[in-house]
PDB file of C-alpha atoms in Angstrom:
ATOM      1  CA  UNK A   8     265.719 -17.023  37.837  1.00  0.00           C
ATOM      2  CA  UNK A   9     266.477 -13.090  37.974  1.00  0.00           C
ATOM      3  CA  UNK A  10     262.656 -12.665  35.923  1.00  0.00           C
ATOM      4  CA  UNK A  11     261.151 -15.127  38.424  1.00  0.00           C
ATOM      5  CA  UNK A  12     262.623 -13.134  41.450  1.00  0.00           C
ATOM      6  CA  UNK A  13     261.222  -9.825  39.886  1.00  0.00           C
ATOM      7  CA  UNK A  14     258.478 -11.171  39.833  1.00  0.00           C
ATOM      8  CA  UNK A  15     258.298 -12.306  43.589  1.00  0.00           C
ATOM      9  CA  UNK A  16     259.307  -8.560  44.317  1.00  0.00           C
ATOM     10  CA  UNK A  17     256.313  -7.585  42.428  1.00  0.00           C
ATOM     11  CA  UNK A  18     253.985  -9.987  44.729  1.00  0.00           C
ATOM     12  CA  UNK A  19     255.662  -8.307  47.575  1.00  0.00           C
ATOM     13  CA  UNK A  20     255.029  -4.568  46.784  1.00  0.00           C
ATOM     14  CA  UNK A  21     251.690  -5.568  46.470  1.00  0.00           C
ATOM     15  CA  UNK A  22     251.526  -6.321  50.070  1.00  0.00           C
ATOM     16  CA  UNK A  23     252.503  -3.344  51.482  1.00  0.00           C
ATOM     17  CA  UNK A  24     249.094  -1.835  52.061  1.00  0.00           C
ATOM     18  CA  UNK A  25     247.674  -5.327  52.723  1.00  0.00           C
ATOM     19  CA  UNK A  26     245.189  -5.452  49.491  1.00  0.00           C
ATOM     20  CA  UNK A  27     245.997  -6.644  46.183  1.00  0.00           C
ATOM     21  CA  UNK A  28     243.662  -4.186  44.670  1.00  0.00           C
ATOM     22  CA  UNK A  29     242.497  -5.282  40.528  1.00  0.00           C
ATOM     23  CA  UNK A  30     245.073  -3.365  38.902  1.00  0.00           C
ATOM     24  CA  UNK A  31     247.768  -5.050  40.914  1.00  0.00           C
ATOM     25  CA  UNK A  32     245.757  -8.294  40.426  1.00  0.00           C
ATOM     26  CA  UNK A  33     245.672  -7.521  36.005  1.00  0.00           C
ATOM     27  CA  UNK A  34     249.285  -6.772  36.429  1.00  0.00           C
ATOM     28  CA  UNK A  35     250.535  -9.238  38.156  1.00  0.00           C
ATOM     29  CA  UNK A  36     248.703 -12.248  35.888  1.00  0.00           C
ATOM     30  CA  UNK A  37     249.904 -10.745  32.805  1.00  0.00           C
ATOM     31  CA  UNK A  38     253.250 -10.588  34.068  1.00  0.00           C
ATOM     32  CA  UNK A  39     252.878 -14.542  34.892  1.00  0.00           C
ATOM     33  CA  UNK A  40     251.520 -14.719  31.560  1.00  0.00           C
ATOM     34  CA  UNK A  41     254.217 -13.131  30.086  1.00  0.00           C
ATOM     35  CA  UNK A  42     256.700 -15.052  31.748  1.00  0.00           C
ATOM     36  CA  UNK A  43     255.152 -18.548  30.821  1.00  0.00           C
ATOM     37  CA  UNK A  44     256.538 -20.323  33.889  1.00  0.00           C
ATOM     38  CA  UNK A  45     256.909 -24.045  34.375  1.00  0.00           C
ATOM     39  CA  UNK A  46     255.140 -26.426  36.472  1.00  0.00           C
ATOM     40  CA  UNK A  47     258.356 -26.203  38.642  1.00  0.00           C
ATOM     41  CA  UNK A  48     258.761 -22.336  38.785  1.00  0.00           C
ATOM     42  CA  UNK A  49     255.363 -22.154  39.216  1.00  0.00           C
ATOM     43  CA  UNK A  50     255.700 -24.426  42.554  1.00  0.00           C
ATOM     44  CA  UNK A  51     258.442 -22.171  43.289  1.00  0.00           C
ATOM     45  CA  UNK A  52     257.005 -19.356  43.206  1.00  0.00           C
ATOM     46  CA  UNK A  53     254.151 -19.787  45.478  1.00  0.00           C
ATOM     47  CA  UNK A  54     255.917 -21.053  48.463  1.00  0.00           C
ATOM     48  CA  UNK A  55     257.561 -17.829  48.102  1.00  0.00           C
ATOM     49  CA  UNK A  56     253.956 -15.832  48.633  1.00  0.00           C
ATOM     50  CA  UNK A  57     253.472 -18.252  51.523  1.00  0.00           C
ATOM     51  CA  UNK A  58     256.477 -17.069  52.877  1.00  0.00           C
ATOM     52  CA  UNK A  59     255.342 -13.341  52.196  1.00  0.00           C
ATOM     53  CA  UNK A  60     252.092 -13.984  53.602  1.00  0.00           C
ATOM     54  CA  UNK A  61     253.952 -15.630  56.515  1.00  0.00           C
ATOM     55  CA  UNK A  62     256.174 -12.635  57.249  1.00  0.00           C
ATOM     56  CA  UNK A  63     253.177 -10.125  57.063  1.00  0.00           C
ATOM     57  CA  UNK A  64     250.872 -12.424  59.407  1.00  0.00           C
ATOM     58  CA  UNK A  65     252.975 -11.969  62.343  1.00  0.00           C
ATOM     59  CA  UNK A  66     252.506  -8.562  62.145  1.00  0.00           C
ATOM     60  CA  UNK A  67     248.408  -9.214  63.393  1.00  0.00           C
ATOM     61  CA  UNK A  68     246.576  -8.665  60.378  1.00  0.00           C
ATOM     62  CA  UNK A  69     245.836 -11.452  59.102  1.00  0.00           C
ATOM     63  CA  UNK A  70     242.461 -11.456  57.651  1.00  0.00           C
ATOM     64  CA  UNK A  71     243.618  -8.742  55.213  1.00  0.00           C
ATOM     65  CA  UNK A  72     246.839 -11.240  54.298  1.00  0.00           C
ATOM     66  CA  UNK A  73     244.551 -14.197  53.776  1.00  0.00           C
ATOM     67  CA  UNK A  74     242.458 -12.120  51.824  1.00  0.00           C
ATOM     68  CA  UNK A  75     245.981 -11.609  49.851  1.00  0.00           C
ATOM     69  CA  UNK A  76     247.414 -14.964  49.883  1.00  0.00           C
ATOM     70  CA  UNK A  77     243.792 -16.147  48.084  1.00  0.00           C
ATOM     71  CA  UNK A  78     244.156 -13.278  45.113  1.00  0.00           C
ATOM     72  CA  UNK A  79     247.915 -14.422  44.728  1.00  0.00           C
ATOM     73  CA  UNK A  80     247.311 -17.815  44.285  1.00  0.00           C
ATOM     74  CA  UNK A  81     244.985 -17.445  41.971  1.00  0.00           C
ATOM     75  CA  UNK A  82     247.027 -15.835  39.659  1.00  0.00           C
ATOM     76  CA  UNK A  83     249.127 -18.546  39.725  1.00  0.00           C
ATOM     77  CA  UNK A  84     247.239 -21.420  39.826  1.00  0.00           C
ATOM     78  CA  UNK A  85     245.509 -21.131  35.857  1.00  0.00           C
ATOM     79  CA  UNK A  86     249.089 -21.699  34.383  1.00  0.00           C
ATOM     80  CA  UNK A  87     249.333 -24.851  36.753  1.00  0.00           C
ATOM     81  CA  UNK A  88     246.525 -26.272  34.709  1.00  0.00           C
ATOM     82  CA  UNK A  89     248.113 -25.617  31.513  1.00  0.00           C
ATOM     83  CA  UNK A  90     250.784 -27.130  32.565  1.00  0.00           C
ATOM     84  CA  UNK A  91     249.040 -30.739  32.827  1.00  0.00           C
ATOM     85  CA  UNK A  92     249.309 -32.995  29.215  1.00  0.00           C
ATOM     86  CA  UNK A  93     245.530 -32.524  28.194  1.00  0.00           C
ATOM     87  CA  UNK A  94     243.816 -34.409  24.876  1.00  0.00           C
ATOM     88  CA  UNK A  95     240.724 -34.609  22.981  1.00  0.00           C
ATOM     89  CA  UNK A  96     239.535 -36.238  20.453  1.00  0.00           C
ATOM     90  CA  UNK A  97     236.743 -34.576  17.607  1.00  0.00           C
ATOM     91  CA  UNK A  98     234.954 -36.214  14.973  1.00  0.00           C
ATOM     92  CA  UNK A  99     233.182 -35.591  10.975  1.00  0.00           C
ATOM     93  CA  UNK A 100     230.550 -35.898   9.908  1.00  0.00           C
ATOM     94  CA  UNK A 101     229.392 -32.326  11.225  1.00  0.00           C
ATOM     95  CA  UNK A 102     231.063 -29.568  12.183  1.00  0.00           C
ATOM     96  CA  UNK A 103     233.250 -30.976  15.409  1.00  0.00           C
ATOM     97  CA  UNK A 104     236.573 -31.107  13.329  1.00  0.00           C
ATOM     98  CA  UNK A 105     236.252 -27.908  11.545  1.00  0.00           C
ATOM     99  CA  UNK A 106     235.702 -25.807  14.342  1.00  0.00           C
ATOM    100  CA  UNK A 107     238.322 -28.108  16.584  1.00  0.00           C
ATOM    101  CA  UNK A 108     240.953 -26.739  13.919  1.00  0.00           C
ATOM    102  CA  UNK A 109     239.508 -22.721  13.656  1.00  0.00           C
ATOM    103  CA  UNK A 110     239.300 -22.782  17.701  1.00  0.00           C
ATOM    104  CA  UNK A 111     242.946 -23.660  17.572  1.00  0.00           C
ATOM    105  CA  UNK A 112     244.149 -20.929  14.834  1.00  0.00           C
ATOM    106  CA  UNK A 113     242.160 -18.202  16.791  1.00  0.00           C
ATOM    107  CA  UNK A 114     243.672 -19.176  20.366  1.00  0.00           C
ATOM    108  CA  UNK A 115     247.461 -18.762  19.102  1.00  0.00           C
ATOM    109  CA  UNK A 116     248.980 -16.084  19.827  1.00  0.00           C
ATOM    110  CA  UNK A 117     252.679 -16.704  18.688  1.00  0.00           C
ATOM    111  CA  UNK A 118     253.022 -18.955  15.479  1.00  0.00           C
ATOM    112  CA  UNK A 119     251.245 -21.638  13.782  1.00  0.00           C
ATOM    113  CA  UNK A 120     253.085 -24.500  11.564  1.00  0.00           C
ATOM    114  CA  UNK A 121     250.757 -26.383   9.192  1.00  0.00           C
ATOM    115  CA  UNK A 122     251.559 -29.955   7.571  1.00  0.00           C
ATOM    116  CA  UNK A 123     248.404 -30.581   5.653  1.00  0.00           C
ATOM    117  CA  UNK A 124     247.796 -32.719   1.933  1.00  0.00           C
ATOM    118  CA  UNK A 125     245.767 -29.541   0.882  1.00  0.00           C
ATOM    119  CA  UNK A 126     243.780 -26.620   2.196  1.00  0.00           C
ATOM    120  CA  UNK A 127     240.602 -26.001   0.617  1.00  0.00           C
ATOM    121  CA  UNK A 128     237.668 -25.076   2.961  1.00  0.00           C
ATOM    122  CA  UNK A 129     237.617 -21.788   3.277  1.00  0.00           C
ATOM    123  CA  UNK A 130     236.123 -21.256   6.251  1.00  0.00           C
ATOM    124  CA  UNK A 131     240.003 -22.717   7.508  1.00  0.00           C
ATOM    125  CA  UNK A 132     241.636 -20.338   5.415  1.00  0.00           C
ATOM    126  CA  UNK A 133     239.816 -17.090   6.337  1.00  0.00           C
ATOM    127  CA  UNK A 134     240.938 -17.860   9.851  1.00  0.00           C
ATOM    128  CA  UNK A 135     244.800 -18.395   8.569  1.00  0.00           C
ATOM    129  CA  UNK A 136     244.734 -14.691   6.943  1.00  0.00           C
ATOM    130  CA  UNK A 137     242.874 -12.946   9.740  1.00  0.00           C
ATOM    131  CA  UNK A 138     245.764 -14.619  12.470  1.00  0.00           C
ATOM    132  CA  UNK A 139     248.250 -13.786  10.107  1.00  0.00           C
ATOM    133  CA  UNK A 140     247.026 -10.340   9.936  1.00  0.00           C
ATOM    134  CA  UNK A 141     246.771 -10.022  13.665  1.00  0.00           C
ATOM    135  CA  UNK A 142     250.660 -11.215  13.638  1.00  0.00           C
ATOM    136  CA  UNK A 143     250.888 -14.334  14.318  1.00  0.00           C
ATOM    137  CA  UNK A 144     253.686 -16.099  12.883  1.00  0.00           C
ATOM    138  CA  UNK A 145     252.754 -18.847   9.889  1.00  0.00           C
ATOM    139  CA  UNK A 146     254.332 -21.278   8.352  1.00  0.00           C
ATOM    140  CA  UNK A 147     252.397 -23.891   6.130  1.00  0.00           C
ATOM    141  CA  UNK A 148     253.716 -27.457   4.083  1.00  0.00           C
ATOM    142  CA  UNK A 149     251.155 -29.054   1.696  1.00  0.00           C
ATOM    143  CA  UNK A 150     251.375 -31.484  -1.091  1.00  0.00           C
ATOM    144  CA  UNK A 151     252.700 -30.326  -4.367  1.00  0.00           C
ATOM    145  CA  UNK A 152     250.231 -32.298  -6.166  1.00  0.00           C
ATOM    146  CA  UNK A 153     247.265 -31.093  -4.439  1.00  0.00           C
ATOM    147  CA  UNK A 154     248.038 -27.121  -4.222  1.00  0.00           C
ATOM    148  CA  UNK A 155     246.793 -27.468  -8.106  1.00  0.00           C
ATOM    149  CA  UNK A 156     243.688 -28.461  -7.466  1.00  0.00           C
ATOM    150  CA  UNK A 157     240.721 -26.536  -8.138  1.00  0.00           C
ATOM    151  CA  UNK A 158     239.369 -24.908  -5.378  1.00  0.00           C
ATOM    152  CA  UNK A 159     242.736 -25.102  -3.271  1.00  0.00           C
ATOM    153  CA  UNK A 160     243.254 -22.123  -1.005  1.00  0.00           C
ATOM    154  CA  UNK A 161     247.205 -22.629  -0.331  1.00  0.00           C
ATOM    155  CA  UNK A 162     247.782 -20.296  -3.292  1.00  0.00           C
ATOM    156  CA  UNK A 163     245.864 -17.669  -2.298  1.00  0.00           C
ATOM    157  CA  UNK A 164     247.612 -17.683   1.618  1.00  0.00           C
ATOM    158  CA  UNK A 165     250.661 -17.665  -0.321  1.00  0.00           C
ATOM    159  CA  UNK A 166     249.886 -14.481  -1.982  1.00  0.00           C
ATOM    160  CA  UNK A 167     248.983 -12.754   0.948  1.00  0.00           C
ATOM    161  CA  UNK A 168     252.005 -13.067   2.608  1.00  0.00           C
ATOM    162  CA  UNK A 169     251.956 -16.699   4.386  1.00  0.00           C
ATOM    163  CA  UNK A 170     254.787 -18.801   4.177  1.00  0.00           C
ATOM    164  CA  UNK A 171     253.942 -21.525   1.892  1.00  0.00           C
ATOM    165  CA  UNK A 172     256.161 -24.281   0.642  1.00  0.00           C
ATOM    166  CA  UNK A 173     255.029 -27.583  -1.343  1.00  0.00           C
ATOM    167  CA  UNK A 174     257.183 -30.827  -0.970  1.00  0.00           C
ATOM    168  CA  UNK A 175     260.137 -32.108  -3.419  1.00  0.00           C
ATOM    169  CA  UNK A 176     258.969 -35.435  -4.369  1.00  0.00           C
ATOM    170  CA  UNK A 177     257.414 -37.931  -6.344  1.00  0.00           C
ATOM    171  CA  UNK A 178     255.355 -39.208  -3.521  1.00  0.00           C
ATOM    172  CA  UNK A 179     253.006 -37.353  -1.835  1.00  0.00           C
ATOM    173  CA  UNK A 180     253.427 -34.928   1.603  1.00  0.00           C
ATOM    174  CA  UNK A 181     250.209 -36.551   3.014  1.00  0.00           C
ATOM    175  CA  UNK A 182     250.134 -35.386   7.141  1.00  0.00           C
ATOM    176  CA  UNK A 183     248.015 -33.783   8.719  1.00  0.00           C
ATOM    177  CA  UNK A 184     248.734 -32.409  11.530  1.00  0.00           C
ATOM    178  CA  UNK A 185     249.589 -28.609  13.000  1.00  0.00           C
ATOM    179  CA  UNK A 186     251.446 -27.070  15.742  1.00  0.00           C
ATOM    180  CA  UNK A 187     249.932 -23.837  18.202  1.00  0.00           C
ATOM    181  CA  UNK A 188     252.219 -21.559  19.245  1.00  0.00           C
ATOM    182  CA  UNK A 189     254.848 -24.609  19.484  1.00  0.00           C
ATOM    183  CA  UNK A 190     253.096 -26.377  22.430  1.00  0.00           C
ATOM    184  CA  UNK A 191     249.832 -27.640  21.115  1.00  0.00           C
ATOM    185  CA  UNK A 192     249.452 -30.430  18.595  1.00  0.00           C
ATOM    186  CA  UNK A 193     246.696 -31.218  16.231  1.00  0.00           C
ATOM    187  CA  UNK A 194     246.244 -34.446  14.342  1.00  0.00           C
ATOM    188  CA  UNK A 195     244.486 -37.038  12.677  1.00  0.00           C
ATOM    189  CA  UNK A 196     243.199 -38.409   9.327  1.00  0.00           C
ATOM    190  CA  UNK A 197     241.094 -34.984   8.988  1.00  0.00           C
ATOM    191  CA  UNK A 198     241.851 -33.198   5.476  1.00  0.00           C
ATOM    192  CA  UNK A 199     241.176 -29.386   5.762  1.00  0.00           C
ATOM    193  CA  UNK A 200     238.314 -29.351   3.050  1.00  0.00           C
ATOM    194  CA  UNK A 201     234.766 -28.872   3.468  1.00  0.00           C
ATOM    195  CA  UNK A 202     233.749 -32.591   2.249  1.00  0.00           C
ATOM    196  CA  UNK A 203     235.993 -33.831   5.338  1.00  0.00           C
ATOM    197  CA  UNK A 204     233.660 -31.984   7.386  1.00  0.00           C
ATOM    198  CA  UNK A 205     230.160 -32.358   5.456  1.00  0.00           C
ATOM    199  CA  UNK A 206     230.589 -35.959   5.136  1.00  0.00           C
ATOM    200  CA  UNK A 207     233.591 -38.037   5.144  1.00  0.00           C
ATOM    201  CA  UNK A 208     234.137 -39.703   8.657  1.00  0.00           C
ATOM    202  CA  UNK A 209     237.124 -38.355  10.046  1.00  0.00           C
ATOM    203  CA  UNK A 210     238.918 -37.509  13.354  1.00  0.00           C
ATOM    204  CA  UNK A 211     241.091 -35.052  14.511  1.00  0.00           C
ATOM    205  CA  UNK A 212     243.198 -35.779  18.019  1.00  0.00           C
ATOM    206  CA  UNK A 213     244.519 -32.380  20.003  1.00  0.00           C
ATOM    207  CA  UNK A 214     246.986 -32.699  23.014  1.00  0.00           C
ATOM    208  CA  UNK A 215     249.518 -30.734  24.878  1.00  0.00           C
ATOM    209  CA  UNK A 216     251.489 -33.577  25.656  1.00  0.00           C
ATOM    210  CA  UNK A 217     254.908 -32.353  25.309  1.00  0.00           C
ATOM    211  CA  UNK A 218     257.137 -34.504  24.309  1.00  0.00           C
ATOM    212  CA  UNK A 219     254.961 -35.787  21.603  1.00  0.00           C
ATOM    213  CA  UNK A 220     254.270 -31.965  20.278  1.00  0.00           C
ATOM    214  CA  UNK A 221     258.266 -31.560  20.533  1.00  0.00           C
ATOM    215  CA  UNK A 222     258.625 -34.549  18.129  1.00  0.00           C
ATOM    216  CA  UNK A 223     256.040 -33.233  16.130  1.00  0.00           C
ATOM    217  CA  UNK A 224     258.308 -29.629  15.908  1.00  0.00           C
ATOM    218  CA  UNK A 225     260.973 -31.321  15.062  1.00  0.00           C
ATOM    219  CA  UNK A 226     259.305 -33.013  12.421  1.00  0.00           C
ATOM    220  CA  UNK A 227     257.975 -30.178  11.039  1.00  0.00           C
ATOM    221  CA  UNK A 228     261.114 -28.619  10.855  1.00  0.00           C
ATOM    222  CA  UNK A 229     263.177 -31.245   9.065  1.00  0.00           C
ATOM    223  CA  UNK A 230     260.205 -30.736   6.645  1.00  0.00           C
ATOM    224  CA  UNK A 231     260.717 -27.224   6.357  1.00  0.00           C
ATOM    225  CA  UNK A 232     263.792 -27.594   5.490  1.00  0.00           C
ATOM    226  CA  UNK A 233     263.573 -30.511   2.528  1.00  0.00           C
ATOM    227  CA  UNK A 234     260.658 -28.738   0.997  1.00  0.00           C
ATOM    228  CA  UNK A 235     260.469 -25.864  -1.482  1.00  0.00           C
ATOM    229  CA  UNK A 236     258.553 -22.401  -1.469  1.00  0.00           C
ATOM    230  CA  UNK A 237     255.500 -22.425  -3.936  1.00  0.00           C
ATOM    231  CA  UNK A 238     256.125 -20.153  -6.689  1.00  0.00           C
ATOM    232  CA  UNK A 239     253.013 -18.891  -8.613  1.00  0.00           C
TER     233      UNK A 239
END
């Protein structure tokens, strides 16, 4: 709550003159950013720059705090609509699934966990290194079988640094599925190679549903924890 009421103080400074002016506005929405608020804090929050606006309106000028009010509110309002479970569905033949999955790699910011039978389209894996190398955190499971195949890229992630593990078993590790920045889920039948996309028929189901992505964490880390690291 302290963060949240910093941030309210920061919403009120901007007031002062009676113009959010766009530097105030940049701040102020990467602070929200930064913060990641809830639906509830977020609710919070702006009744508390109504009640700003409602302090400064009795004071006469109150075009200049509606102008205000509208700037604040937009700032909050974006990561309102994050907030809300949203999921859809992509399909193969073509190229719906494959860029479904890069779109994903390239929006995280924070970590990516992989479950996946194999990795061999490279076009997948090219996005992997270049989020890795931008710092986002990765952690990938694949079959142990199926990192030995020919044209399998898992070995080559592994080498540049990716954490790559392969499962402990007989049987194979066959999901399919990965997890944005801990709050988005993809899924489906979809393998990550190129004939998946060029012409098996395949789907691939994303959705910010959380408490299915929270089962799907925990998942992933009991996996994480039963598998092994692949060796070269």
């Amino acid at each position: 709550m302290t963060e949240l009421n910093e941030l309210i103080s920061y919403f009120e400074k901007s007031i002062s003159d009676n113009w959010m002016s766009k530097a105030e506005k940049r701040a102020l929405k990467a602070a929200v950013a930064d913060l990641d608020p809830n639906k509830h804090d977020l609710d919070w929050m702006r009744s508390k720059v109504f009640d700003i606006a409602r302090k400064h309106i009795s004071g006469g000028k109150n075009d200049e705090v509606l102008e205000w009010l509208e700037g604040a509110n937009k700032i909050l309002l974006p990561k309102a609509t994050i907030t809300k479970s949203e999921t859809k569905a992509f399909f193969s033949p073509g190229n719906d699934c494959l860029n479904a999955v890069c779109n994903q790699i390239s929006y995280s910011t924070n970590s990516i966990d992989v479950c996946v039978f194999t990795i061999s389209d490279n076009r997948i894996k090219d996005k992997l290194l270049y989020a890795w190398q931008k710092g986002v955190k990765i952690r990938i499971i694949t079959d142990n079988d199926k990192s030995f195949d020919k044209g399998s890229d898992v070995h080559e992630l592994a080498n540049a640094g990716i954490a790559v593990k392969i499962d402990n078993s007989d049987n194979h590790m066959h999901h399919k599925f990965a997890v944005f920045d801990k709050k988005v889920l993809l899924t489906g039948s979809y393998n990550w190679t190129r004939s998946a996309s060029e012409y098996n028929q395949e789907n691939v189901l994303i959705t910010s549903y959380l408490q299915v992505v929270e089962q799907y964490n925990t998942a992933f880390e009991k996996l994480w924890t039963g598998t092994i690291t692949l060796h070269e």
